[in-house]
Short mmCIF file of C-alpha atoms in Angstrom, two decimals:
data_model
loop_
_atom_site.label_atom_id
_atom_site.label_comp_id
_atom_site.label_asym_id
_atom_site.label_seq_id
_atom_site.Cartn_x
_atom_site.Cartn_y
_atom_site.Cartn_z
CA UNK I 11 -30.86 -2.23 -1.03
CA UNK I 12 -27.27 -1.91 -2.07
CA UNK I 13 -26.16 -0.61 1.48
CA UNK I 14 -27.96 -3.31 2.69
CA UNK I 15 -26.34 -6.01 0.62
CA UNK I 16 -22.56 -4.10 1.33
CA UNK I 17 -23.25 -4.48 4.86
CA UNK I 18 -24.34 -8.10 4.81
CA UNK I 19 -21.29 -9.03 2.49
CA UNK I 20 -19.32 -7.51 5.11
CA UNK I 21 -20.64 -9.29 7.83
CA UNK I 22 -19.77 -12.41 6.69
CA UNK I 23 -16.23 -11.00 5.80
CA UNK I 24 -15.36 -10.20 9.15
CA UNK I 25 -16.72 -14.01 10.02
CA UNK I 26 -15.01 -15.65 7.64
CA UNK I 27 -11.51 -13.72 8.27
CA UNK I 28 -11.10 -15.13 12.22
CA UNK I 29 -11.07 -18.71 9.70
CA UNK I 30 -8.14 -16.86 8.16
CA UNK I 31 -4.64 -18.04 9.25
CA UNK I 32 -3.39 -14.17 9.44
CA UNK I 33 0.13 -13.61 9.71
CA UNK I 34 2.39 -10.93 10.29
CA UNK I 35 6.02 -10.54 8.58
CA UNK I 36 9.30 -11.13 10.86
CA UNK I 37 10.95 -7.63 10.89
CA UNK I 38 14.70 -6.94 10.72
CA UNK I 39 15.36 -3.33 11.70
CA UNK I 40 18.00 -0.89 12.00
CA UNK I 41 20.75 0.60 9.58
CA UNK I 42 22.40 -1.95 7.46
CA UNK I 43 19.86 -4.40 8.28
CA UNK I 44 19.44 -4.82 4.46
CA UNK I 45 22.84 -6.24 4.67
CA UNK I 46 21.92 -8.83 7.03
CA UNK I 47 19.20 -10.18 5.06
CA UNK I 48 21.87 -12.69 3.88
CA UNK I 49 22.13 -13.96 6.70
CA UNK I 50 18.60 -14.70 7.13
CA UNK I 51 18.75 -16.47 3.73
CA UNK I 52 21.57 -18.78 4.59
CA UNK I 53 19.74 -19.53 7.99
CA UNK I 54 16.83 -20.36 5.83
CA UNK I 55 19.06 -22.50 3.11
CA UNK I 56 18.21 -19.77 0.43
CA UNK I 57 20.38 -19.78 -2.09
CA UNK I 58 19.02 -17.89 -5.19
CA UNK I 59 16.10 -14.84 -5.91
CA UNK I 60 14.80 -13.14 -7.64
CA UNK I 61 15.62 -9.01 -6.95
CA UNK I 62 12.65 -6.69 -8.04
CA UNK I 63 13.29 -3.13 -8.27
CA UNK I 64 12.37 0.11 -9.56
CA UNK I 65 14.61 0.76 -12.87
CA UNK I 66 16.86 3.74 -10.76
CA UNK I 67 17.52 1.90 -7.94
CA UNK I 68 21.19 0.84 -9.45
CA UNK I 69 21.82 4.31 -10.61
CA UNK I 70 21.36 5.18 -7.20
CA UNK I 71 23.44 2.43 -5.47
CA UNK I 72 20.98 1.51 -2.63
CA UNK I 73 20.99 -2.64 -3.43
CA UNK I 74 24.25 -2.62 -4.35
CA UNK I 75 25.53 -3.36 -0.56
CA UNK I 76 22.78 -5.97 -0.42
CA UNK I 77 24.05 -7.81 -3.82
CA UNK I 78 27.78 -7.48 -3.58
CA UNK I 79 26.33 -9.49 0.01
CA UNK I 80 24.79 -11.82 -1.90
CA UNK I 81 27.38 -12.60 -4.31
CA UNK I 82 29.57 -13.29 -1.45
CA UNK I 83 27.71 -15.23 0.32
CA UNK I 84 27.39 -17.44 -2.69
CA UNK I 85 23.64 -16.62 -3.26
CA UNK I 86 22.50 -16.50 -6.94
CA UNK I 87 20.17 -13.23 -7.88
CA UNK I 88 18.56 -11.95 -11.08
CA UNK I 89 17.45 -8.34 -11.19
CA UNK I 90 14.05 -7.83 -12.69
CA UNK I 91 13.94 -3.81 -13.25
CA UNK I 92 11.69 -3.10 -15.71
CA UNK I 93 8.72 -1.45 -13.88
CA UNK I 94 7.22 1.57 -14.24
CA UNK I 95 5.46 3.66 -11.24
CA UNK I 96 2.48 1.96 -11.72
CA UNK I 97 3.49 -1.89 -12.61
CA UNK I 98 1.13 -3.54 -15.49
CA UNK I 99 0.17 -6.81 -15.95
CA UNK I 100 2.57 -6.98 -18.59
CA UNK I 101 5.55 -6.20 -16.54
CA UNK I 102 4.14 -8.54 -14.02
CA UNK I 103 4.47 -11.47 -16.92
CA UNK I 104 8.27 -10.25 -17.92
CA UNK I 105 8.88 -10.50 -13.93
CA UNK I 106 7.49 -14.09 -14.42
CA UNK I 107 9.76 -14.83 -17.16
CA UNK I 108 12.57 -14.06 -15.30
CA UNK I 109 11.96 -16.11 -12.19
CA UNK I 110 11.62 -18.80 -14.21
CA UNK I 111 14.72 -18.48 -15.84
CA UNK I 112 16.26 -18.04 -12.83
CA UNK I 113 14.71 -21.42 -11.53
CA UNK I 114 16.02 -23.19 -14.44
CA UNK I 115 19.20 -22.10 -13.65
CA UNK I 116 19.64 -23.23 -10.31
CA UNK I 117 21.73 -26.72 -9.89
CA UNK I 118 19.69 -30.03 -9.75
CA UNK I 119 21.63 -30.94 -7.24
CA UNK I 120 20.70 -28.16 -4.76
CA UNK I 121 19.95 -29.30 -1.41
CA UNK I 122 18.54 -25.83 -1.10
CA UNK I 123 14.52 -24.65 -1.07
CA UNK I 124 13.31 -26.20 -4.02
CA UNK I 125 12.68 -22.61 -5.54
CA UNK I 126 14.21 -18.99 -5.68
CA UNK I 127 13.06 -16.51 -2.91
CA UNK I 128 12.09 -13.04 -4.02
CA UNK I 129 13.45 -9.71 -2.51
CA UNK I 130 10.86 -6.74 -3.16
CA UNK I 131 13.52 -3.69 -2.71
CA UNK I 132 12.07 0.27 -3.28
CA UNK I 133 8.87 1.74 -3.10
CA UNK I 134 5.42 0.23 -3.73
CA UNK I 135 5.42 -0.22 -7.56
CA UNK I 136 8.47 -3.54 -6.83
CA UNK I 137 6.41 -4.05 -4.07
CA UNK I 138 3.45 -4.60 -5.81
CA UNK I 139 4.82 -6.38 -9.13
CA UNK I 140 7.10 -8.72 -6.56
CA UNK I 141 3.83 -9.99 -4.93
CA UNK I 142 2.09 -10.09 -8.28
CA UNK I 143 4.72 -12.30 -9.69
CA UNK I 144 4.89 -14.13 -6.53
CA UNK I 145 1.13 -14.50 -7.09
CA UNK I 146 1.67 -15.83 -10.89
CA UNK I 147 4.16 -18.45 -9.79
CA UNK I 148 1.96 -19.87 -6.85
CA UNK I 149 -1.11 -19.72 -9.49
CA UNK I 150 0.44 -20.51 -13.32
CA UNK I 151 -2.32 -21.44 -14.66
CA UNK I 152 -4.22 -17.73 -13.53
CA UNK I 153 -3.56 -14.61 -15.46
CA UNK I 154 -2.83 -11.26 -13.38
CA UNK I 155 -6.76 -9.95 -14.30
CA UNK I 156 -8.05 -13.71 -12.74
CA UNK I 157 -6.00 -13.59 -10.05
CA UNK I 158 -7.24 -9.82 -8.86
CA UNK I 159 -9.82 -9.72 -6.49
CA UNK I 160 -10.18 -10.93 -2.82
CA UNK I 161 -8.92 -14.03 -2.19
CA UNK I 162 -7.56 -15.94 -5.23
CA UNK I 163 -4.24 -17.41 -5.08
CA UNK I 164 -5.07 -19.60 -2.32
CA UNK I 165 -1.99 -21.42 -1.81
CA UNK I 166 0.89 -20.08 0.83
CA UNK I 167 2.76 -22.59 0.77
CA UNK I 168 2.93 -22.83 -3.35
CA UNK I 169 4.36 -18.81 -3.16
CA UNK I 170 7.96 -18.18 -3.10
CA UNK I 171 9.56 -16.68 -0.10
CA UNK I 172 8.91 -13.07 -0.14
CA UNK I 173 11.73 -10.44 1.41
CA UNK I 174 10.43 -6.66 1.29
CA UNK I 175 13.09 -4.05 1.68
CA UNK I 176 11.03 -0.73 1.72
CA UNK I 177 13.01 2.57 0.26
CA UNK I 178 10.00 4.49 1.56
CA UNK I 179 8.04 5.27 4.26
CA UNK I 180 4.85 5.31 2.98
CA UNK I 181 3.10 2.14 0.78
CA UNK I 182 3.08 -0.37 3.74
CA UNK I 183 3.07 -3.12 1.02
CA UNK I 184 5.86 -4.76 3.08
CA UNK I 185 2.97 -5.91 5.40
CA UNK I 186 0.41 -6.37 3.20
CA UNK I 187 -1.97 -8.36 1.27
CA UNK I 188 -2.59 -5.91 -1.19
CA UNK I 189 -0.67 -6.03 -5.19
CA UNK I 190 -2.03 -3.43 -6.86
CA UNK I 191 -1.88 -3.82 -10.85
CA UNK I 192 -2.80 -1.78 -13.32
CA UNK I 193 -4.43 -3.07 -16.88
CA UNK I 194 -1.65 -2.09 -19.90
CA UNK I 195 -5.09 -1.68 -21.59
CA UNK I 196 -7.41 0.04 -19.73
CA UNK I 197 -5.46 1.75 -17.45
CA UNK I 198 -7.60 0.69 -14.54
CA UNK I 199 -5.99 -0.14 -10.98
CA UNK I 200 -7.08 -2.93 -9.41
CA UNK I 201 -5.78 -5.17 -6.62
CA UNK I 202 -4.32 -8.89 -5.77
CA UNK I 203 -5.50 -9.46 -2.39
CA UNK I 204 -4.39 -12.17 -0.77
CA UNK I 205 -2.88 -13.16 2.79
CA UNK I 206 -0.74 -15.77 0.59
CA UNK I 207 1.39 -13.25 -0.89
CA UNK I 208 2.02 -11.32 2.59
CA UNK I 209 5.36 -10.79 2.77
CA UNK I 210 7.88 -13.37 5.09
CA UNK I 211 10.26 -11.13 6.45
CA UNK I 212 10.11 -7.17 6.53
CA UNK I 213 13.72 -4.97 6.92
CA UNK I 214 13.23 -2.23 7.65
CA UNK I 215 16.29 0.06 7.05
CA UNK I 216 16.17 3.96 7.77
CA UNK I 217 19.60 4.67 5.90
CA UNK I 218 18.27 3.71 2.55
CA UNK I 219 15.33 6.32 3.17
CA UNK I 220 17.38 9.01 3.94
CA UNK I 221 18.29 10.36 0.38
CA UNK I 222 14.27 10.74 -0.73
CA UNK I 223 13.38 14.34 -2.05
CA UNK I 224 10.92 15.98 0.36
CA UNK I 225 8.20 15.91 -2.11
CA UNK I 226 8.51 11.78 -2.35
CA UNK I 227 8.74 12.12 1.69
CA UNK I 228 5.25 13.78 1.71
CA UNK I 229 3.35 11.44 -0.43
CA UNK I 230 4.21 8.66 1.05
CA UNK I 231 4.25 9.53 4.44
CA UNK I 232 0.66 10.76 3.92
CA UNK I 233 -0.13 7.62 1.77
CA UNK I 234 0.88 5.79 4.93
CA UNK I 235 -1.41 8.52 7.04
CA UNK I 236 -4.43 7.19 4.95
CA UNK I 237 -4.05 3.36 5.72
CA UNK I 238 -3.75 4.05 9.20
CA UNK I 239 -6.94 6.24 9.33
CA UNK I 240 -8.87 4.29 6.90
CA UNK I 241 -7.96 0.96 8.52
CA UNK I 242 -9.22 2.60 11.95
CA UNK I 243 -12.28 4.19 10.73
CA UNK I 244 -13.46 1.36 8.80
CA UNK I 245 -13.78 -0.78 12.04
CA UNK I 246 -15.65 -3.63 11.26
CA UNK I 247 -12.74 -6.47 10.05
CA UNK I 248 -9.95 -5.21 13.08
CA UNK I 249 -8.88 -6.55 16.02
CA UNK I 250 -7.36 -5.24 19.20
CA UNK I 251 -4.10 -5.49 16.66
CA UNK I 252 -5.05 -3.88 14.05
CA UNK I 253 -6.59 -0.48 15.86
CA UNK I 254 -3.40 -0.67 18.34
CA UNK I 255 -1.37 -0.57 15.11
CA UNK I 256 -3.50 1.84 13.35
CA UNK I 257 -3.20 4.39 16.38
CA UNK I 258 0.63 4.07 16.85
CA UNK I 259 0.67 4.91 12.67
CA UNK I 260 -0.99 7.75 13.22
CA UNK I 261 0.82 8.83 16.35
CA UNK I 262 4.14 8.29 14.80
CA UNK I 263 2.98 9.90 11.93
CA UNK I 264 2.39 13.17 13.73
CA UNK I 265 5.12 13.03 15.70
CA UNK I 266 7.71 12.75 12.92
CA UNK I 267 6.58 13.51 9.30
CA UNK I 268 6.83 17.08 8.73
CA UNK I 269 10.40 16.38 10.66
CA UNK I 270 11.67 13.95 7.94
CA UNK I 271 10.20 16.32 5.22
CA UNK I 272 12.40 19.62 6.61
CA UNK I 273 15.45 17.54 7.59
CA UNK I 274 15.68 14.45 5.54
CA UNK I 275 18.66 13.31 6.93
CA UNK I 276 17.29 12.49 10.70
CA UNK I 277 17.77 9.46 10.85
CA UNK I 278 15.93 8.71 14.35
CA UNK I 279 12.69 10.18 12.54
CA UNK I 280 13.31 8.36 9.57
CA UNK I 281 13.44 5.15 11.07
CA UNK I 282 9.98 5.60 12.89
CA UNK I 283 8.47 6.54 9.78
CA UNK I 284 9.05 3.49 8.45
CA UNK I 285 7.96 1.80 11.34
CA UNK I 286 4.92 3.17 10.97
CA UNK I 287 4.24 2.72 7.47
CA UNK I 288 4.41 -0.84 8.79
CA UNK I 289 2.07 -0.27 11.68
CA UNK I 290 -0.30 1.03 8.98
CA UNK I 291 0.54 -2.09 6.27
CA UNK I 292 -0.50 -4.72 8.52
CA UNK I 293 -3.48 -2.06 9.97
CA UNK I 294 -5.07 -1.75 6.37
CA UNK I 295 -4.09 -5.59 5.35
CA UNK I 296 -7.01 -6.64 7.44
CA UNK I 297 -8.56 -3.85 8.34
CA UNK I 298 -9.38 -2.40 5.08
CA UNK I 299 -8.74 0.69 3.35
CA UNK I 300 -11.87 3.11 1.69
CA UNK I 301 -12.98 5.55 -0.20
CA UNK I 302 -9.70 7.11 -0.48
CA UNK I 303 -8.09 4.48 -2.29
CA UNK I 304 -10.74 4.01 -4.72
CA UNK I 305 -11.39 6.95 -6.11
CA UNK I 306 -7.39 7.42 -5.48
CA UNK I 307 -6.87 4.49 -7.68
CA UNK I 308 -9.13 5.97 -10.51
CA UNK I 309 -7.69 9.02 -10.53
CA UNK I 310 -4.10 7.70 -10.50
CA UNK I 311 -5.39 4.96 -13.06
CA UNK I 312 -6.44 7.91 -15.76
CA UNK I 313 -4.17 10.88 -15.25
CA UNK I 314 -0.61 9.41 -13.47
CA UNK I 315 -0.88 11.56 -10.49
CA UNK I 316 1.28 9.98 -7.90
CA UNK I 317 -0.82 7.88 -5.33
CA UNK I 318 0.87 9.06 -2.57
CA UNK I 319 -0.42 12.75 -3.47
CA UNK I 320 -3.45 11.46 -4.66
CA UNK I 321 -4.40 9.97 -1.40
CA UNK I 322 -3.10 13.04 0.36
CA UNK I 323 -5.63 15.61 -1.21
CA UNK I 324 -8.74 13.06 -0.69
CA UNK I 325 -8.13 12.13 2.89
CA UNK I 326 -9.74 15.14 4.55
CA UNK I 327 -12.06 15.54 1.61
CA UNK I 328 -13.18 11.64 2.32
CA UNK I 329 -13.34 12.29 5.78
CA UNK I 330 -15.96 15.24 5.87
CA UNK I 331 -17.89 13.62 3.21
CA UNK I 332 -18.55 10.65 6.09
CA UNK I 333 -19.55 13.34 8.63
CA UNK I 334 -20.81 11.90 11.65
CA UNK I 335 -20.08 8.63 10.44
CA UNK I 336 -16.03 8.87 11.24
CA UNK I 337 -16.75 11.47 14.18
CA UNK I 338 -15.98 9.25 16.86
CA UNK I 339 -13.09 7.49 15.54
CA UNK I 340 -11.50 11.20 14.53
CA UNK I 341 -12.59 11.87 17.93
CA UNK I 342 -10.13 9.22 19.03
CA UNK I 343 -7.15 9.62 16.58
CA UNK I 344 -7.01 13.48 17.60
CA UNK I 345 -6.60 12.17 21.24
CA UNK I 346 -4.27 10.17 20.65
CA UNK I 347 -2.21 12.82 18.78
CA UNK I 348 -2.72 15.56 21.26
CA UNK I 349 -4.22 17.95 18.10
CA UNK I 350 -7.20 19.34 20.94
CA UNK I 351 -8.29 20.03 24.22
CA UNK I 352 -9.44 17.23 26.61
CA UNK I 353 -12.59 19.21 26.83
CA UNK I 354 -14.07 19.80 23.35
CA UNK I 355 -16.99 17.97 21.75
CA UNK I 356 -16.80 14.42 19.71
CA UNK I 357 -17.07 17.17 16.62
CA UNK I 358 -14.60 19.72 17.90
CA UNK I 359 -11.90 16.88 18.46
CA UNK I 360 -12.87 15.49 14.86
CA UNK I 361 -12.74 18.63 13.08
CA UNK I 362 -9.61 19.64 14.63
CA UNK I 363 -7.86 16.44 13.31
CA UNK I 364 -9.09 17.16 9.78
CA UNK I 365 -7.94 20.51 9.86
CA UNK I 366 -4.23 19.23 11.13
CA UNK I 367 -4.41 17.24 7.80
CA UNK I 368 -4.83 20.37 6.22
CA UNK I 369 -2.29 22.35 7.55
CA UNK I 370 0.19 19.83 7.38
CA UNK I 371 -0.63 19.34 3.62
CA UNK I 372 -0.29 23.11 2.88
CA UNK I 373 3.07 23.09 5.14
CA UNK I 374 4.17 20.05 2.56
CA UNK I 375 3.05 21.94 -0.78
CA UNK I 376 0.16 19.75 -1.06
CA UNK I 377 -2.86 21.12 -2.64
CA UNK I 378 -6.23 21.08 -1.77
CA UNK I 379 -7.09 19.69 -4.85
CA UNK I 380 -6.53 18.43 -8.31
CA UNK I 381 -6.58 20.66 -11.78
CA UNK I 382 -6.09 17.28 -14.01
CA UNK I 383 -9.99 16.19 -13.73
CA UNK I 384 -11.86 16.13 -16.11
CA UNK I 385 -16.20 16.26 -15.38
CA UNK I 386 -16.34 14.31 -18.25
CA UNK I 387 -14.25 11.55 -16.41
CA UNK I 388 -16.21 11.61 -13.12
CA UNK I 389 -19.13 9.47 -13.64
CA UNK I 390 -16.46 6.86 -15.06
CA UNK I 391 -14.48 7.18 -12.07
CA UNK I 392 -17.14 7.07 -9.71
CA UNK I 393 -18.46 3.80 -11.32
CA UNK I 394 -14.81 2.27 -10.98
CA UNK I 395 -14.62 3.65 -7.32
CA UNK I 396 -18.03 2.47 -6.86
CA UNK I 397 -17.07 -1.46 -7.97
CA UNK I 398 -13.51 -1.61 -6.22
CA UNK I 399 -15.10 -0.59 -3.08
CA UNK I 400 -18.67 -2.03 -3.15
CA UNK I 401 -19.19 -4.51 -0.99
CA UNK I 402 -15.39 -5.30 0.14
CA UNK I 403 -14.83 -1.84 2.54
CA UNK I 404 -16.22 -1.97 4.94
CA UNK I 405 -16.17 1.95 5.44
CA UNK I 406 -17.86 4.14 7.93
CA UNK I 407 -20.76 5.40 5.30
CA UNK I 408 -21.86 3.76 2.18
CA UNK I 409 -21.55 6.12 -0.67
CA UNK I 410 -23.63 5.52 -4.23
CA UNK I 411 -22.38 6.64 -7.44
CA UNK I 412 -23.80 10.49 -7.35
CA UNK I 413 -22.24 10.79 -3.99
CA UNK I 414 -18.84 9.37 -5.34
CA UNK I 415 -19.21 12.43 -8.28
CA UNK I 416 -20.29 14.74 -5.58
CA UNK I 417 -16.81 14.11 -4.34
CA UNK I 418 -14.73 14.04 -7.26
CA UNK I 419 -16.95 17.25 -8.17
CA UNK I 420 -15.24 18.45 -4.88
CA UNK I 421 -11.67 17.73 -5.32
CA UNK I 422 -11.95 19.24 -9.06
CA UNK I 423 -9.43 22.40 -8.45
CA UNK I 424 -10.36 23.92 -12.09
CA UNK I 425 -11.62 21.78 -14.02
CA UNK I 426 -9.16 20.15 -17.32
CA UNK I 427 -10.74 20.35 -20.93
CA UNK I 428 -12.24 17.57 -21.77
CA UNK I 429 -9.99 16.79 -25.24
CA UNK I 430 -6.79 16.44 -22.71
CA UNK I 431 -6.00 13.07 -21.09
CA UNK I 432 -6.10 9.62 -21.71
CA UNK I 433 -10.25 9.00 -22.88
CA UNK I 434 -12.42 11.19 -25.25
#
């Protein structure tokens, strides 16, 4: 009965979303295009926002082209930095704060837009808090926990114009819908989702990728691997748009990741991977993401592993546990790559693209699997898999509970004692 009711509640999803007024963000591209962002906000009569970043991002001198810009071009900013790697609903309220501060300080007299803009610059943690505070300004009388879930903040034109300046190639959140927060609490993930707080304009600028350690260049390239083949997989909410973008994600993906993770300074390489993290933002943003993600999220959520790597040990695991489910579209994403011969079966070409995931993990240092779980954990993850999932993906095959610990059971390298961690 539950499958049942997951695959109804997804078939009036994928009605309701052609209601939806999708959108896609304008993209500025090329080196130093982070530099011309001003000029997009002086075109657009911007003349103050709000800057949310990761807390080493000054250290490391990547926004300070960008401000010095700013400051020239006579464009008030306040730098919100306080974020950790996963933001909290509490740092999403001090982001808040500071907009509004910012607001008040702005000149009464300002012919300008009648509020600050925000600029999301780094990886997905500003992302994500940017959007969430975005979220809390378009919605103040909603708290971060009331305003998670699918379609809550209602109200585009209420949300302050977003600017996302990626500093990875990986979390797609530039093109997204998706703010994922975590509870300062419980420590559980869950997500904002919302085509309000999709990003307005996207810049997309190689050069400030180009000093990332090859371990942060594996995780999120492969994060951005799993939104492109979870958003094609899943199937049911895409469009011609969304599995064109999915399959260029993937192709790009293949073509240049383990390039970018031996050479970090090619720049041509670079570049593409960012371009298709986007490809695979704005895949997933409709088209869903899966099973990966949640029991990503809950693993992330209790033990801090790093999403990216999280979602990089799961995604072949994920995609044998579907089986025949995900054949077909495997099929079609090992085509596309070139990973197998013209003639072998559906299955062949399937299991040929889960093995390249393998290899290219183990070329990357990635492991096969996790020593931090607990079994103690795993029915509690499951259940929180189990409820971010259920009914919203709308993935290839529906998996209950004892499946979901099946799973985790699987990824479990050696399993952790259970007095370590977070819960006992």
């Amino acid at each position: 009965m539950n499958k049942l009711f997951c695959r109804l509640f997804q078939a009036a999803m994928k009605l309701g979303m052609y209601f939806l007024p999708w959108t896609t963000p304008e993209v500025i591209e090329g080196q130093g295009s982070s530099i011309r962002i001003v000029q997009d906000m002086k075109a657009r009569r911007i003349d103050c926002a709000l800057v949310v970043m990761g807390p080493n991002m000054m250290k490391r001198g990547l926004p300070v082209p960008m401000l010095e810009e700013m400051t020239g071009a006579g464009i008030k900013y306040r730098v919100f930095d306080s974020i950790t790697t996963d933001p909290t609903d509490e740092q999403v309220e001090a982001g808040v704060a500071e907009y509004r501060k910012l607001a008040k300080l702005r000149s009464r007299q300002s012919t300008m837009l009648s509020s600050p803009a925000i600029v999301l610059f780094g990886g997905g943690s500003p992302m994500d808090c940017g959007k969430a505070i975005a979220a809390r300004i378009a919605r103040p009388g909603k708290t971060v926990p009331q305003l998670q879930g699918v379609l809550k903040v209602r109200s585009r034109k209420r949300v302050p114009f977003i600017y996302a300046v990626p500093t990875t190639s990986g979390t797609g959140s530039e093109a997204t819908m998706a703010a994922v927060i975590t509870d300062h609490k419980t420590h559980r993930k869950k997500s904002i989702n919302d085509i309000s707080i999709i990003p307005h304009v996207c810049v997309l600028d190689a050069s400030l990728t180009t000093g990332l350690p090859p371990e942060i260049t594996a995780n999120t390239g492969m994060d951005a691997l799993c939104h492109a083949v979870e958003a094609y997989t899943n199937g049911t909410y895409n469009t011609s748009l969304e599995k064109k973008m999915a399959k260029k994600a993937v192709k790009l993906i293949y073509d240049n990741l383990y390039n970018v993770y031996r050479d970090g300074s090619d720049i041509k390489a670079r570049q593409e991977m960012q371009l298709a993290a986007f490809y695979a933002g704005r895949a997933f943003t409709r088209g869903c993401v899966g099973y990966i993600h949640a029991v990503g999220h809950a693993i992330g959520g209790l033990y801090g592993v790093p999403h990216g790597r999280a979602m990089a040990v799961l995604l072949p695991h994920v995609m044998k546990a579907y089986g025949d489910a995900a054949e077909k579209k495997l099929a079609e994403l090992a085509d596309c790559c070139g990973v197998c011969a013209d003639k072998m079966s559906k299955v062949e070409k399937a299991d040929s693209f889960i093995r390249w995931i393998e290899e290219l993990n183990e070329k990357m240092g990635i492991p096969c699997g996790l020593d931090c779980i607990r079994e103690c954990d795993i029915p509690l993850m499951a259940k929180w898999a189990a409820a971010e999932a259920n009914p919203l993906y709308p993935v290839p095959r529906i998996f209950n509970r004892g499946e979901l610990e099946q799973l985790l059971m699987n990824v479990v390298e050696s399993p952790a004692p259970c007095g370590a961690g977070i819960y006992h």
